Short mmCIF file of C-alpha atoms in Angstrom, two decimals:
data_model
loop_
_atom_site.label_atom_id
_atom_site.label_comp_id
_atom_site.label_asym_id
_atom_site.label_seq_id
_atom_site.Cartn_x
_atom_site.Cartn_y
_atom_site.Cartn_z
CA MET A 269 105.16 130.25 101.86
CA PHE A 270 101.67 129.61 99.87
CA LEU A 271 100.12 126.31 100.11
CA SER A 272 97.28 125.74 97.23
CA GLN A 273 94.58 122.60 96.76
CA ILE A 274 95.27 122.13 92.42
CA LYS A 275 92.71 120.70 90.73
CA LEU A 276 92.73 119.70 86.61
CA LEU A 277 90.18 120.76 85.23
CA GLY A 278 87.72 119.03 82.69
CA ASN A 279 88.81 120.17 79.18
CA ALA A 280 91.00 119.52 76.78
CA MET A 281 93.94 120.40 77.42
CA ALA A 282 93.51 119.63 80.84
CA ARG A 283 92.40 116.20 79.65
CA GLU A 284 95.81 115.48 77.38
CA GLU A 285 97.60 116.04 80.71
CA ARG A 286 95.39 113.84 82.58
CA GLN A 287 96.96 111.16 80.11
CA LYS A 288 100.07 111.65 81.01
CA LEU A 289 99.72 111.53 84.41
CA ALA A 290 98.23 107.14 84.03
CA VAL A 291 101.06 106.75 82.35
CA ASN A 292 103.94 107.99 84.41
CA GLY A 293 102.54 109.06 86.88
CA CYS A 294 104.69 110.68 89.81
CA TYR A 295 106.92 111.71 87.35
CA ALA A 296 104.32 113.91 85.04
CA SER A 297 102.60 115.52 88.45
CA HIS A 298 106.33 116.93 88.71
CA GLN A 299 106.60 118.02 85.49
CA LEU A 300 103.33 119.22 85.31
CA LEU A 301 103.17 121.36 88.51
CA TRP A 302 106.12 122.98 87.95
CA LYS A 303 104.80 124.52 85.19
CA LEU A 304 102.67 126.58 87.71
CA PHE A 305 105.95 128.58 88.72
CA ALA A 306 107.82 129.92 85.63
CA GLY A 307 110.64 131.66 85.84
CA GLU A 308 111.55 128.58 88.43
CA GLN A 309 115.55 126.77 87.61
CA LYS A 310 115.13 124.85 90.38
CA ARG A 311 112.25 123.31 91.97
CA GLY A 312 111.36 125.15 95.18
CA PHE A 313 108.22 123.37 96.17
CA LEU A 314 107.06 120.38 97.86
CA TYR A 315 103.60 118.11 97.29
CA CYS A 316 101.41 115.24 97.58
CA THR A 317 98.36 113.35 95.68
CA VAL A 318 95.20 113.95 97.52
CA ASN A 319 92.47 111.08 98.18
CA ASP A 320 95.45 108.62 95.95
CA ALA A 321 93.49 110.43 92.99
CA LEU A 322 96.36 111.83 90.34
CA ASP A 323 94.80 114.70 89.19
CA GLN A 324 94.35 116.73 92.53
CA PHE A 325 97.44 117.88 94.66
CA MET A 326 98.29 119.61 97.10
CA VAL A 327 101.40 121.91 96.95
CA LEU A 328 103.25 123.93 98.98
CA SER A 329 105.81 126.91 97.19
CA ALA A 330 107.35 129.75 98.10
CA GLN A 331 106.26 131.44 95.22
CA GLU A 332 102.59 131.91 94.19
CA PRO A 333 101.12 129.38 91.65
CA LYS A 334 99.76 131.00 88.40
CA ASN A 335 96.95 128.94 86.37
CA TYR A 336 98.68 128.72 83.22
CA ASN A 337 96.22 127.62 80.45
CA GLU A 338 93.68 127.61 82.76
CA ILE A 339 93.69 123.95 83.28
CA PHE A 340 93.53 124.13 86.92
CA ALA A 341 91.01 124.11 89.50
CA ILE A 342 93.29 126.25 92.03
CA GLN A 343 92.71 127.47 95.73
CA THR A 344 95.78 129.20 97.17
CA LYS A 345 96.22 130.88 101.02
CA ARG A 346 99.13 131.97 103.07
CA PHE A 347 101.14 129.98 105.34
CA ASN A 348 103.26 130.86 107.98
CA PRO A 349 102.30 129.02 110.84
CA VAL A 350 102.98 130.48 114.14
CA LEU A 351 103.89 127.44 116.16
CA TYR A 352 104.68 127.00 119.20
CA GLN A 353 107.20 124.63 122.26
CA GLY A 354 104.61 121.87 122.90
CA GLN A 355 102.03 122.05 120.86
CA LYS A 356 99.96 118.97 119.36
CA LEU A 357 99.86 118.14 115.61
CA GLY A 358 97.85 116.15 113.61
CA TYR A 359 99.38 115.19 110.79
CA GLN A 360 99.81 113.49 107.42
CA ILE A 361 102.94 112.51 105.07
CA THR A 362 103.30 110.85 102.60
CA LEU A 363 107.44 109.21 103.18
CA ASN A 364 109.66 107.43 100.68
CA PRO A 365 111.45 105.62 103.95
CA THR A 366 115.31 104.34 103.54
CA VAL A 367 118.10 103.66 106.26
CA CYS A 368 121.27 104.13 105.57
CA LYS A 369 123.13 100.84 104.77
CA ASN A 370 126.99 100.20 103.95
CA ASN A 371 126.99 103.90 101.95
CA ARG A 372 124.35 102.50 100.16
CA ARG A 373 120.33 103.54 100.80
CA HIS A 374 117.78 101.28 100.86
CA ASP A 375 114.27 101.04 101.58
CA VAL A 376 113.21 100.47 104.96
CA VAL A 377 110.41 97.62 103.79
CA MET A 378 112.46 95.42 101.73
CA ASN A 379 115.49 95.95 103.94
CA THR A 380 113.35 94.83 107.39
CA GLN A 381 112.00 92.00 105.59
CA GLN A 382 115.28 89.88 104.36
CA SER A 383 117.20 91.14 107.80
CA LEU A 384 113.78 88.68 109.38
CA LEU A 385 114.00 86.07 106.56
CA LEU A 386 117.32 85.52 107.04
CA SER A 387 118.13 85.86 110.57
CA GLU A 388 114.82 83.19 111.28
CA LEU A 389 116.99 81.25 108.81
CA THR A 390 120.01 81.61 110.89
CA LYS A 391 118.29 80.30 114.14
CA LEU A 392 117.08 77.25 112.10
CA GLY A 393 120.76 76.50 110.79
CA VAL A 394 119.60 77.13 107.53
CA ASP A 395 123.09 78.39 105.15
CA PRO A 396 119.94 80.16 102.41
CA GLN A 397 122.30 80.88 99.25
CA VAL A 398 119.81 82.94 97.71
CA SER A 399 119.15 86.70 98.61
CA LYS A 400 115.43 87.24 96.54
CA LYS A 401 113.25 87.98 99.67
CA SER A 402 110.53 85.40 98.16
CA ARG A 403 113.42 83.02 98.07
CA LEU A 404 113.81 83.22 100.94
CA LYS A 405 110.01 82.81 102.46
CA SER A 406 109.95 79.45 100.11
CA GLN A 407 112.78 78.45 101.96
CA LEU A 408 111.74 79.42 105.60
CA LEU A 409 108.49 78.09 105.24
CA ASP A 410 110.04 74.06 103.69
CA PHE A 411 112.21 74.51 107.75
CA ALA A 412 110.11 76.14 110.39
CA ASP A 413 109.42 73.37 112.57
CA ASP A 414 105.61 73.85 115.21
CA GLY A 415 108.15 75.96 117.31
CA VAL A 416 109.00 78.56 115.10
CA VAL A 417 105.43 78.47 113.68
CA ALA A 418 104.35 78.85 117.82
CA ASN A 419 106.78 82.14 118.71
CA TRP A 420 104.93 84.07 115.55
CA LYS A 421 101.34 83.31 116.76
CA ALA A 422 102.56 84.60 120.50
CA GLU A 423 103.76 87.48 118.81
CA LEU A 424 100.88 88.33 117.24
CA GLN A 425 98.67 86.94 119.53
CA LEU A 426 96.77 84.78 117.31
CA SER A 427 94.99 81.24 118.50
CA GLU A 428 93.67 80.72 115.77
CA GLN A 429 94.61 78.56 112.95
CA ILE A 430 95.43 80.08 109.98
CA ALA A 431 97.89 78.31 107.33
CA ARG A 432 101.24 78.81 107.46
CA SER A 433 102.23 81.22 104.84
CA ASP A 434 99.75 83.61 105.55
CA LEU A 435 101.06 83.55 108.84
CA LEU A 436 104.41 84.42 107.74
CA GLU A 437 102.71 87.52 105.80
CA MET A 438 101.21 88.77 108.74
CA TRP A 439 104.73 88.51 111.57
CA LEU A 440 106.73 90.20 108.75
CA ARG A 441 103.84 92.52 108.49
CA PHE A 442 103.95 92.75 112.36
CA LYS A 443 107.72 93.25 112.46
CA THR A 444 108.04 95.49 109.83
CA ASP A 445 105.54 97.88 111.58
CA LEU A 446 107.09 97.86 114.33
CA VAL A 447 110.36 98.84 112.75
CA LEU A 448 108.77 101.76 110.65
CA ARG A 449 107.68 102.89 113.44
CA GLN A 450 110.56 103.32 115.29
CA TRP A 451 112.32 104.89 112.32
CA TRP A 452 109.45 107.01 112.14
CA SER A 453 109.81 107.85 115.72
CA GLU A 454 113.72 108.76 116.08
CA ARG A 455 113.42 110.57 112.33
CA LEU A 456 110.29 113.00 113.87
CA LEU A 457 113.22 113.36 117.18
CA SER A 458 115.87 114.27 113.77
CA LEU A 459 112.45 116.73 113.11
CA SER A 460 112.49 118.92 116.45
CA ALA A 461 109.18 117.47 117.04
CA ARG A 462 108.68 113.95 119.06
CA ALA A 463 105.47 111.36 119.78
CA GLU A 464 104.27 108.24 120.85
CA LEU A 465 105.22 105.22 119.01
CA ALA A 466 101.51 104.43 118.86
CA ASP A 467 100.65 107.77 117.51
CA CYS A 468 100.40 107.21 114.84
CA ASP A 469 98.82 104.80 111.36
CA ILE A 470 101.36 103.71 108.80
CA PHE A 471 100.02 102.32 105.80
CA ALA A 472 99.22 102.57 101.89
CA TYR A 473 103.41 100.56 101.56
CA GLN A 474 103.99 100.63 97.39
CA GLN A 475 106.84 100.24 95.57
CA HIS A 476 107.31 102.37 92.20
CA GLN A 477 109.26 102.28 88.80
CA VAL A 478 109.30 106.13 86.59
CA ALA A 479 110.82 106.23 83.64
CA LYS A 480 112.99 109.19 84.01
CA GLY A 481 114.52 109.66 81.02
CA LYS A 482 116.75 106.37 79.79
CA ASN A 483 116.33 105.77 82.99
CA GLN A 484 114.34 104.09 85.66
CA ILE A 485 113.95 105.29 88.90
CA ARG A 486 112.79 102.95 91.86
CA PHE A 487 111.32 104.06 95.20
CA SER A 488 109.14 103.40 97.75
CA THR A 489 105.98 104.62 99.86
CA VAL A 490 104.59 104.75 102.70
CA ASP A 491 101.51 107.46 104.31
CA ILE A 492 101.67 108.13 107.45
CA VAL A 493 98.96 109.91 109.90
CA GLY A 494 99.29 111.01 113.75
CA GLN A 495 99.76 112.99 116.00
CA LEU A 496 103.46 115.03 117.57
CA GLU A 497 104.27 117.34 120.06
CA VAL A 498 106.18 120.30 118.46
CA THR A 499 109.56 120.36 120.71
CA ASP A 500 111.41 123.69 118.70
CA PRO A 501 108.67 125.73 116.86
CA GLU A 502 111.65 127.22 114.71
CA LYS A 503 113.83 124.03 113.97
CA PHE A 504 110.53 121.87 113.00
CA THR A 505 109.02 124.66 111.00
CA GLU A 506 112.18 125.72 109.23
CA ALA A 507 111.64 121.18 107.65
CA LEU A 508 107.98 121.66 106.76
CA PHE A 509 108.75 124.05 104.10
CA ASN A 510 112.03 122.26 103.13
CA GLY A 511 110.10 118.93 103.63
CA ILE A 512 111.34 115.71 104.88
CA GLY A 513 113.17 113.01 104.02
CA ARG A 514 113.99 112.42 100.67
CA SER A 515 112.23 111.34 96.75
CA LYS A 516 110.31 115.35 97.07
CA ALA A 517 110.60 115.47 93.91
CA PHE A 518 108.19 112.61 92.99
CA GLY A 519 104.65 113.51 95.70
CA CYS A 520 106.80 112.72 99.16
CA GLY A 521 108.07 114.77 102.45
CA LEU A 522 105.59 117.82 102.84
CA MET A 523 104.05 117.47 106.10
CA LEU A 524 99.72 118.61 106.12
CA ILE A 525 99.34 119.42 110.11
CA LYS A 526 96.29 120.86 112.01
CA PRO A 527 96.24 121.77 115.46
CA LEU A 528 95.04 120.24 118.06
#
């Protein structure tokens, strides 16, 4: 395998490609990077952006990338890590967090927050009659009594006064973070690694909409940085090479690792 750091240069052709990236982001990135692997009929690489820059990438591939038209600066090295059971690694990854519900894939964050809002309204004896998150939040703020607000503050360990709308947002983020950590911990176990729930930071939740032909593709991403312990080196290495989770064509699933 090859691990490459790739950056668009500043020449005229590179500037044209940079404009495409600005318009259609991750889908344009996927198309652009594929040109580095002439002859591949099926995508055989994983990638992620570097420091949120649209024109800088890390790419993991079975084939060494070839610089067409000299529009890239490319630094490539072989990547065949020799891991062992019990090894501690630092990592970072961009993921599309989804959960299967009623045979359909749902965004973990949106699904969690909607479930939390519905649960709180049900406890108050309110029949929501709506499903849109913003409407559910408005209803909950209308019906939440002092006891509900006190429970939110207790979970957040807050004592100072804060606007109810801000408090609800903080509580939703707090509860969602717990769910994401549990989701990721279980995902790591399936990848032959393990980590304590506190051994990671989850941030930069974003929703994306990408035009692919006549279709609009919607998905979400989170960035995760943390530490893990390898439990099965062979299976974990296979997961690294194949990528983790969904939306790999849009810059998700490449885990960058370093020994600790």
